[in-house]
Coordinates of C-alpha atoms and ligand atoms in Angstrom, one line a residue:
M1243 CA -30.3 -2.2 16.6
R1244 CA -32.8 -0.6 14.3
S1245 CA -31.1 2.5 13.7
I1246 CA -28.4 2.2 11.2
N1247 CA -26.4 4.1 8.6
N1248 CA -28.3 3.1 5.8
A1249 CA -25.5 3.8 3.4
Y1250 CA -23.9 0.6 4.4
A1251 CA -27.0 -1.3 3.5
G1252 CA -26.6 0.0 -0.2
L1253 CA -22.9 -0.7 -0.5
A1254 CA -21.7 -3.4 -3.0
G1255 CA -19.6 -6.2 -1.0
N1256 CA -15.8 -6.0 -1.4
Y1257 CA -16.4 -8.2 -4.5
L1258 CA -13.1 -7.8 -6.3
F1259 CA -10.5 -9.0 -3.7
S1260 CA -12.8 -11.6 -2.5
E1261 CA -13.6 -12.8 -5.4
V1262 CA -9.8 -13.3 -6.4
A1263 CA -9.5 -15.1 -3.2
R1264 CA -12.6 -17.3 -3.6
R1265 CA -11.2 -18.6 -7.4
V1266 CA -7.6 -19.1 -5.9
R1267 CA -8.8 -21.1 -2.9
V1268 CA -11.3 -23.3 -5.5
Y1269 CA -8.3 -23.6 -7.8
K1270 CA -5.8 -24.9 -4.9
E1271 CA -8.4 -27.3 -3.7
N1272 CA -8.4 -28.8 -7.3
H1273 CA -4.9 -28.4 -7.6
P1274 CA -3.4 -29.3 -4.5
E1275 CA 0.2 -29.7 -6.2
A1276 CA 0.1 -26.3 -8.1
D1277 CA 2.4 -23.7 -7.0
V1278 CA 0.6 -20.4 -7.4
I1279 CA 2.5 -17.2 -7.9
S1280 CA 0.7 -14.0 -7.1
L1281 CA 1.3 -11.0 -9.5
G1282 CA -2.0 -9.4 -7.8
I1283 CA -0.6 -8.7 -4.8
G1284 CA -0.6 -4.9 -3.5
D1285 CA 1.9 -5.8 -0.4
V1286 CA 5.5 -5.5 -0.4
S1287 CA 7.7 -8.5 -0.3
Q1288 CA 11.1 -7.3 0.8
P1289 CA 11.8 -6.6 4.3
L1290 CA 12.4 -3.1 6.2
V1291 CA 16.2 -1.7 5.5
P1292 CA 18.6 -2.3 8.2
A1293 CA 18.7 1.6 9.1
V1294 CA 15.1 1.7 9.8
I1295 CA 15.3 -1.2 12.2
E1296 CA 18.2 0.4 14.0
A1297 CA 15.9 3.2 14.7
L1298 CA 13.0 1.1 15.6
H1299 CA 15.0 -0.7 18.1
K1300 CA 16.5 2.4 19.7
A1301 CA 12.9 3.9 19.8
V1302 CA 11.7 0.6 21.6
D1303 CA 14.6 0.8 24.0
E1304 CA 13.6 4.4 24.8
M1305 CA 10.3 3.4 25.7
G1306 CA 11.5 1.1 28.3
R1307 CA 13.4 3.7 30.3
A1308 CA 11.9 6.4 32.4
E1309 CA 13.4 9.3 31.3
T1310 CA 12.8 8.5 27.9
F1311 CA 9.6 6.8 28.0
R1312 CA 6.8 8.6 25.8
G1313 CA 3.2 8.2 26.1
Y1314 CA 0.5 10.0 24.0
G1315 CA 2.1 11.8 21.4
P1316 CA 0.8 15.1 19.3
E1317 CA -2.4 13.8 17.4
Q1318 CA -0.8 15.4 14.4
G1319 CA 2.5 13.7 14.5
Y1320 CA 5.9 14.5 16.4
A1321 CA 7.9 17.5 15.1
F1322 CA 10.9 15.8 14.3
L1323 CA 9.2 13.6 11.7
R1324 CA 6.9 16.6 10.3
Q1325 CA 10.3 18.5 9.8
A1326 CA 12.0 15.4 8.3
I1327 CA 9.3 15.0 5.7
L1328 CA 8.9 18.7 5.0
E1329 CA 12.6 19.0 4.3
H1330 CA 13.1 15.9 2.3
D1331 CA 9.8 15.6 0.3
F1332 CA 9.1 19.6 -0.2
L1333 CA 11.7 22.0 0.5
A1334 CA 14.4 19.7 -1.5
R1335 CA 12.0 20.0 -4.3
G1336 CA 11.5 23.8 -3.9
V1337 CA 8.0 23.5 -2.8
S1338 CA 7.6 25.7 0.5
L1339 CA 5.0 24.3 3.2
D1340 CA 4.9 24.9 7.1
A1341 CA 5.5 21.7 9.0
D1342 CA 2.4 22.1 10.8
E1343 CA 0.6 21.5 7.5
I1344 CA 1.7 18.0 7.5
F1345 CA -0.3 15.5 9.4
I1346 CA 1.2 12.2 10.5
S1347 CA -1.1 9.1 10.3
D1348 CA -1.2 5.3 10.1
G1349 CA -1.4 5.2 6.6
A1350 CA -2.7 6.8 3.3
K1351 CA -5.8 4.8 3.5
S1352 CA -7.2 6.0 6.7
D1353 CA -6.4 9.9 5.6
V1354 CA -8.0 9.2 2.0
G1355 CA -11.0 7.5 3.7
N1356 CA -11.5 9.7 6.8
F1357 CA -11.0 13.1 4.9
Q1358 CA -14.7 13.2 3.2
E1359 CA -16.0 13.9 6.8
L1360 CA -14.9 17.4 6.3
F1361 CA -17.3 17.6 3.0
G1362 CA -20.9 18.5 2.7
E1363 CA -23.6 15.6 2.7
D1364 CA -24.4 17.2 -0.6
A1365 CA -21.1 17.3 -2.1
V1366 CA -20.7 16.2 -5.6
I1367 CA -17.6 13.9 -6.0
A1368 CA -15.7 13.2 -9.2
L1369 CA -13.9 9.9 -9.4
T1370 CA -11.7 8.2 -12.5
D1371 CA -12.7 5.0 -13.8
P1372 CA -10.7 2.7 -12.9
V1373 CA -10.3 3.7 -9.4
Y1374 CA -8.6 2.9 -6.1
P1375 CA -11.9 1.8 -4.4
V1376 CA -11.3 3.7 -1.2
Y1377 CA -12.4 7.1 -2.5
E1378 CA -15.6 5.8 -3.8
D1379 CA -16.6 3.4 -0.9
S1380 CA -15.9 6.0 1.6
N1381 CA -18.1 8.6 0.0
A1382 CA -20.7 5.8 -0.4
M1383 CA -20.6 5.0 3.3
A1384 CA -21.0 8.7 4.2
G1385 CA -24.2 8.6 2.0
R1386 CA -23.4 11.1 -0.5
A1387 CA -22.9 8.7 -3.6
G1388 CA -26.5 8.2 -4.3
V1389 CA -27.9 4.8 -5.4
H1390 CA -25.9 2.2 -6.9
A1391 CA -26.8 0.2 -10.0
N1392 CA -24.9 -1.4 -12.6
G1393 CA -21.7 -0.9 -11.0
R1394 CA -22.0 2.9 -10.6
W1395 CA -23.1 5.3 -8.2
S1396 CA -26.0 7.8 -9.4
R1397 CA -24.4 11.1 -7.6
I1398 CA -20.9 10.3 -8.5
I1399 CA -19.1 11.9 -11.8
Y1400 CA -17.1 9.2 -13.2
L1401 CA -14.1 10.4 -15.4
P1402 CA -13.0 7.6 -18.0
C1403 CA -9.4 6.7 -18.1
T1404 CA -9.0 4.7 -21.3
M1405 CA -6.2 3.8 -23.7
E1406 CA -7.7 6.5 -26.0
N1407 CA -7.2 9.4 -23.6
G1408 CA -4.0 7.9 -22.3
F1409 CA -5.3 7.0 -19.0
R1410 CA -5.7 10.8 -18.4
P1411 CA -8.9 11.9 -17.1
E1412 CA -10.4 14.5 -18.8
L1413 CA -11.8 17.8 -17.1
P1414 CA -15.4 17.3 -16.1
T1415 CA -18.2 18.8 -18.1
E1416 CA -20.5 19.0 -14.9
R1417 CA -18.6 20.9 -11.9
P1418 CA -17.7 18.6 -8.7
D1419 CA -17.1 19.8 -5.4
V1420 CA -14.2 17.6 -4.9
V1421 CA -12.1 15.3 -7.6
Y1422 CA -9.8 12.4 -6.5
L1423 CA -6.6 12.1 -8.4
C1424 CA -4.0 9.5 -8.2
S1425 CA -0.4 9.8 -9.6
P1426 CA 1.1 7.5 -10.0
N1427 CA -2.0 5.7 -10.5
N1428 CA -3.5 2.8 -8.8
P1429 CA -4.4 0.5 -10.9
T1430 CA -3.2 1.8 -14.2
G1431 CA 0.3 2.6 -13.4
T1432 CA 0.3 5.6 -15.4
V1433 CA 1.3 9.3 -14.2
L1434 CA -0.3 12.5 -14.8
D1435 CA 2.8 14.8 -16.4
R1436 CA 3.3 18.7 -15.4
D1437 CA 0.9 20.0 -18.2
A1438 CA -1.9 17.4 -17.1
L1439 CA -1.8 18.4 -13.3
T1440 CA -1.5 22.3 -14.3
A1441 CA -4.8 22.0 -16.2
W1442 CA -6.2 20.1 -13.3
V1443 CA -5.2 22.8 -10.8
E1444 CA -6.3 25.7 -13.0
Y1445 CA -9.6 23.8 -13.4
A1446 CA -9.9 23.6 -9.6
R1447 CA -9.1 27.2 -9.2
A1448 CA -11.9 28.3 -11.7
N1449 CA -14.5 26.1 -10.3
D1450 CA -13.9 26.1 -6.5
T1451 CA -13.2 22.2 -6.7
L1452 CA -11.1 20.6 -4.2
I1453 CA -8.4 18.1 -5.3
M1454 CA -7.7 15.0 -3.4
F1455 CA -4.2 14.2 -4.6
D1456 CA -2.9 10.7 -3.6
A1457 CA 0.6 10.6 -4.1
A1458 CA 1.2 7.0 -2.3
Y1459 CA 3.6 5.7 -5.0
E1460 CA 5.6 9.0 -5.8
A1461 CA 8.8 7.2 -4.9
F1462 CA 8.6 5.2 -8.0
I1463 CA 8.8 8.3 -10.6
R1464 CA 12.0 7.9 -12.2
D1465 CA 11.8 11.0 -14.3
D1466 CA 12.3 14.4 -12.4
A1467 CA 10.1 16.3 -14.9
V1468 CA 7.1 14.3 -13.9
P1469 CA 5.6 16.1 -10.5
R1470 CA 6.0 14.0 -7.3
S1471 CA 3.8 16.8 -5.3
I1472 CA 0.5 18.7 -6.8
Y1473 CA 2.3 21.6 -4.9
E1474 CA 5.0 21.8 -7.4
I1475 CA 2.1 23.1 -9.5
P1476 CA 1.7 26.9 -8.8
G1477 CA -1.4 27.9 -6.9
A1478 CA -2.1 24.2 -6.0
D1479 CA -1.9 24.9 -2.3
E1480 CA -5.2 26.8 -2.5
V1481 CA -6.9 23.9 -3.9
A1482 CA -5.3 20.6 -3.1
V1483 CA -4.7 18.1 -0.2
E1484 CA -2.1 15.4 -0.8
F1485 CA -1.6 12.0 0.5
R1486 CA 1.4 10.4 0.9
S1487 CA 2.3 6.6 2.5
L1488 CA 5.4 5.0 3.8
S1489 CA 4.0 1.6 2.5
K1490 CA 5.3 1.1 -0.9
T1491 CA 8.0 3.4 -0.7
A1492 CA 9.7 2.1 2.7
G1493 CA 8.0 -1.2 3.4
F1494 CA 5.7 0.1 6.2
T1495 CA 2.7 -1.9 5.2
G1496 CA 2.8 -3.5 8.4
L1497 CA 4.5 -0.8 10.5
R1498 CA 2.1 1.8 9.4
C1499 CA 2.7 5.4 8.6
G1500 CA 1.3 8.0 6.3
Y1501 CA 0.9 11.7 6.1
A1502 CA -1.5 14.4 4.6
V1503 CA -0.7 17.8 3.8
V1504 CA -3.5 20.4 4.3
P1505 CA -2.0 23.9 3.5
K1506 CA -3.4 26.5 5.6
K1507 CA -4.4 28.4 2.2
L1508 CA -7.3 25.9 1.7
K1509 CA -10.8 27.5 2.3
A1510 CA -14.1 26.3 2.7
R1511 CA -17.4 27.8 3.3
S1512 CA -20.1 26.5 5.5
S1513 CA -23.7 27.1 4.5
D1514 CA -24.5 29.9 6.6
G1515 CA -21.5 31.6 4.9
K1516 CA -18.6 31.2 7.5
T1517 CA -15.3 30.8 6.2
L1518 CA -13.1 27.8 7.7
L1519 CA -9.9 26.7 6.8
L1520 CA -9.7 22.9 5.9
H1521 CA -6.4 22.6 8.0
D1522 CA -8.4 23.6 11.1
M1523 CA -11.0 21.5 10.6
W1524 CA -8.8 18.3 10.0
L1525 CA -6.9 19.2 13.1
R1526 CA -10.1 19.2 14.9
R1527 CA -11.3 16.0 13.5
Q1528 CA -7.7 14.3 14.2
C1529 CA -7.7 15.6 17.5
T1530 CA -10.9 14.0 18.5
K1531 CA -10.7 10.9 16.8
Y1532 CA -7.1 10.0 16.3
N1533 CA -4.5 9.5 18.9
G1534 CA -1.5 9.4 16.8
C1535 CA 0.8 7.0 15.2
P1536 CA 3.1 5.2 17.7
Y1537 CA 6.1 6.9 18.7
I1538 CA 8.4 4.2 17.7
V1539 CA 7.0 4.2 14.3
Q1540 CA 7.5 7.8 13.8
R1541 CA 11.1 7.3 14.8
A1542 CA 11.4 4.4 12.3
A1543 CA 9.7 7.0 9.5
E1544 CA 12.2 9.3 10.3
A1545 CA 15.0 7.3 9.7
A1546 CA 13.5 6.6 6.3
F1547 CA 13.7 10.1 5.3
K1548 CA 17.5 10.4 5.9
E1549 CA 20.7 8.7 5.1
P1550 CA 21.6 5.9 5.3
A1551 CA 18.2 4.6 5.0
R1552 CA 17.6 6.6 1.8
T1553 CA 20.5 4.8 0.0
Q1554 CA 19.2 1.3 1.4
M1555 CA 15.6 2.1 0.1
R1556 CA 16.8 2.9 -3.4
A1557 CA 18.1 -0.4 -3.7
V1558 CA 14.9 -2.0 -2.6
L1559 CA 13.0 0.4 -5.0
A1560 CA 15.3 -1.0 -7.8
V1561 CA 14.2 -4.6 -7.1
Y1562 CA 10.6 -3.7 -7.7
Q1563 CA 11.6 -1.4 -10.6
S1564 CA 13.5 -4.1 -12.4
N1565 CA 10.4 -6.5 -11.8
A1566 CA 8.5 -3.9 -13.3
D1567 CA 10.9 -3.7 -16.5
M1568 CA 10.7 -7.6 -16.5
M1569 CA 6.7 -7.6 -17.0
L1570 CA 6.8 -4.8 -19.5
D1571 CA 9.4 -6.7 -21.4
A1572 CA 7.6 -10.0 -21.1
C1573 CA 4.3 -8.3 -22.6
A1574 CA 6.4 -6.8 -25.4
K1575 CA 7.6 -10.1 -26.2
L1576 CA 4.1 -11.7 -26.4
G1577 CA 2.5 -8.6 -28.4
I1578 CA 0.4 -7.8 -25.4
Q1579 CA -0.3 -3.9 -25.2
A1580 CA 0.7 -2.8 -21.6
F1581 CA 0.9 0.7 -19.6
G1582 CA 2.3 2.2 -16.7
G1583 CA 5.4 0.4 -15.2
V1584 CA 7.9 2.8 -15.7
H1585 CA 7.0 5.5 -12.8
S1586 CA 4.9 2.7 -10.6
P1587 CA 4.7 -0.9 -9.5
Y1588 CA 1.9 -1.6 -11.5
V1589 CA 1.7 -2.7 -15.2
W1590 CA -2.0 -2.5 -16.7
L1591 CA -2.2 -4.7 -19.5
K1592 CA -4.9 -4.9 -22.2
T1593 CA -6.3 -8.7 -22.6
P1594 CA -5.0 -10.5 -25.7
G1595 CA -7.9 -11.1 -28.2
N1596 CA -10.2 -9.0 -26.2
M1597 CA -10.7 -11.4 -23.6
D1598 CA -12.7 -10.0 -20.8
S1599 CA -11.1 -9.4 -17.6
W1600 CA -12.4 -12.4 -15.4
S1601 CA -12.0 -14.7 -18.4
F1602 CA -8.1 -13.8 -18.5
F1603 CA -7.7 -14.2 -15.0
D1604 CA -9.4 -17.7 -15.2
L1605 CA -6.8 -18.4 -18.0
L1606 CA -3.8 -17.3 -16.2
L1607 CA -4.9 -19.3 -12.8
E1608 CA -5.9 -22.2 -14.6
K1609 CA -3.0 -22.7 -17.3
A1610 CA -0.2 -21.2 -15.5
A1611 CA -1.3 -20.9 -11.7
V1612 CA -0.3 -17.1 -12.0
V1613 CA -2.9 -14.8 -10.3
C1614 CA -3.3 -11.2 -11.7
T1615 CA -6.3 -8.8 -10.6
P1616 CA -8.9 -8.2 -13.0
G1617 CA -9.1 -4.7 -14.2
V1618 CA -13.0 -4.6 -14.4
G1619 CA -12.9 -5.0 -10.4
F1620 CA -11.7 -1.2 -10.3
G1621 CA -14.3 0.2 -12.4
A1622 CA -16.5 -0.5 -15.7
C1623 CA -13.6 1.0 -17.7
G1624 CA -11.1 -1.5 -16.6
E1625 CA -13.2 -4.2 -18.3
G1626 CA -10.6 -6.0 -20.9
Y1627 CA -7.5 -5.0 -18.6
A1628 CA -5.6 -6.6 -16.0
R1629 CA -3.2 -5.4 -13.5
L1630 CA -0.1 -7.0 -12.8
T1631 CA 2.2 -6.0 -9.5
A1632 CA 5.8 -5.9 -9.2
F1633 CA 6.0 -6.4 -5.4
N1634 CA 6.7 -9.8 -5.4
T1635 CA 10.3 -11.4 -5.3
P1636 CA 12.4 -11.1 -8.5
E1637 CA 12.9 -14.9 -8.4
L1638 CA 8.9 -15.4 -8.3
T1639 CA 8.1 -12.7 -10.9
R1640 CA 10.7 -14.3 -13.4
A1641 CA 8.9 -17.6 -13.0
A1642 CA 5.6 -16.0 -13.2
L1643 CA 6.6 -14.4 -16.4
K1644 CA 8.2 -17.7 -17.6
R1645 CA 4.6 -19.4 -17.1
L1646 CA 3.0 -16.5 -19.0
E1647 CA 5.1 -16.7 -21.9
N1648 CA 4.4 -20.5 -22.4
V1649 CA 0.6 -20.3 -22.0
L1650 CA 0.3 -17.2 -24.2
S1651 CA 2.9 -17.2 -27.0
Ligands
PLP542 N1 -3.6 5.4 -2.1 C1 -3.4 4.1 -2.9 C2 -3.5 4.7 -4.5 C3 -2.9 2.6 -2.5 O1 -3.0 2.0 -3.7 C4 -3.0 2.6 -1.4 C5 -2.7 1.1 -0.9 O2 -2.6 -0.2 -1.6 C6 -3.0 3.4 -0.3 C7 -3.3 4.8 -0.6 C8 -2.9 3.1 1.0 O3 -1.7 3.1 1.7 P1 -1.3 2.8 3.1 O4 -0.5 1.3 3.0 O5 -0.5 4.0 3.5 O6 -2.6 3.0 3.7

């Protein structure tokens, strides 16, 4: 085929994770006896909780009986799940939304990747640096990122998140049409507190900027004063779309379920001056291109918002939180500066001795057989940092940290 989307030709390869995998493969070939432990994985290690499994079984049985069989479901999700989400995630925290402002999907990656289809070709996008790569790549694939040189796209506004600004992006000096914010953040593990989020909502309202708020890790927030939803900030429902996921909070990385909140107050204007609702545009997009998250998965997800699954899931989250605590303690013992890890499964550490990210990665792999994720893979401002994740088992996390202590102390 001769005619292709040229934007794909300008895309950088998925360098980070393929390069991590390549280096681990070479190491294993050279050290077949080595028992490599990964603190780099973004996938969960604990199984689904019993109440979710029970709901899944029940739904599977329903699919085998003529009177309860379900075929195509509503593209935007079943009412029972949207209602459960509304009650648990929003009404219980004093946020009022309508159930039909919640769109169920097969995960937050699809939603954050697909939503940019609603933006104009010339929309200017602002991203934090470091960043979850899907925001950047999906806009680059759509051809609105410009030219890629030296690790950056010419039409994207980058908002550095560094130790100096506490990993909180500063308000841009040049106005973007859209800004992506992620809290708790992947990769830095830090959060935007109420004041920081309020400043962004006020900026968005004053500048007609849309906020794409990724709350995939909200369940890890331990302090009630930290907002779990951007809609806890007054006026956010006029400027923000929110994305959530059951992947890390309920162990659905393999089952697949997430949701996007698109309030009906969110307005957009076409170039010929027509006013449209982003809600209606997203509904139209989903109805055309998506046939819905499987019924059995939505029943499992519904269970995850109710007791006894809530209590069971809290115990699983506590495992990851305790892993994160262990990682922070180990860094403190070693005199390594570490960030995040409190309201997040990610610890973002400053490499000791000003090592660059890949040298630190190689050192850990060669000397400790431990895998981390080099910070520079998430953006230029990640150079000199590395990400550790709390998703491995407590036993392997403890063993990996012991090795780190032996090598780095
Ligand atoms: N958003 C962020 C910030 C993530 O880190 C991830 C997964 O790693 C996702 C979204 C994707 O979540 P899901 O598994 O629901 O697609």
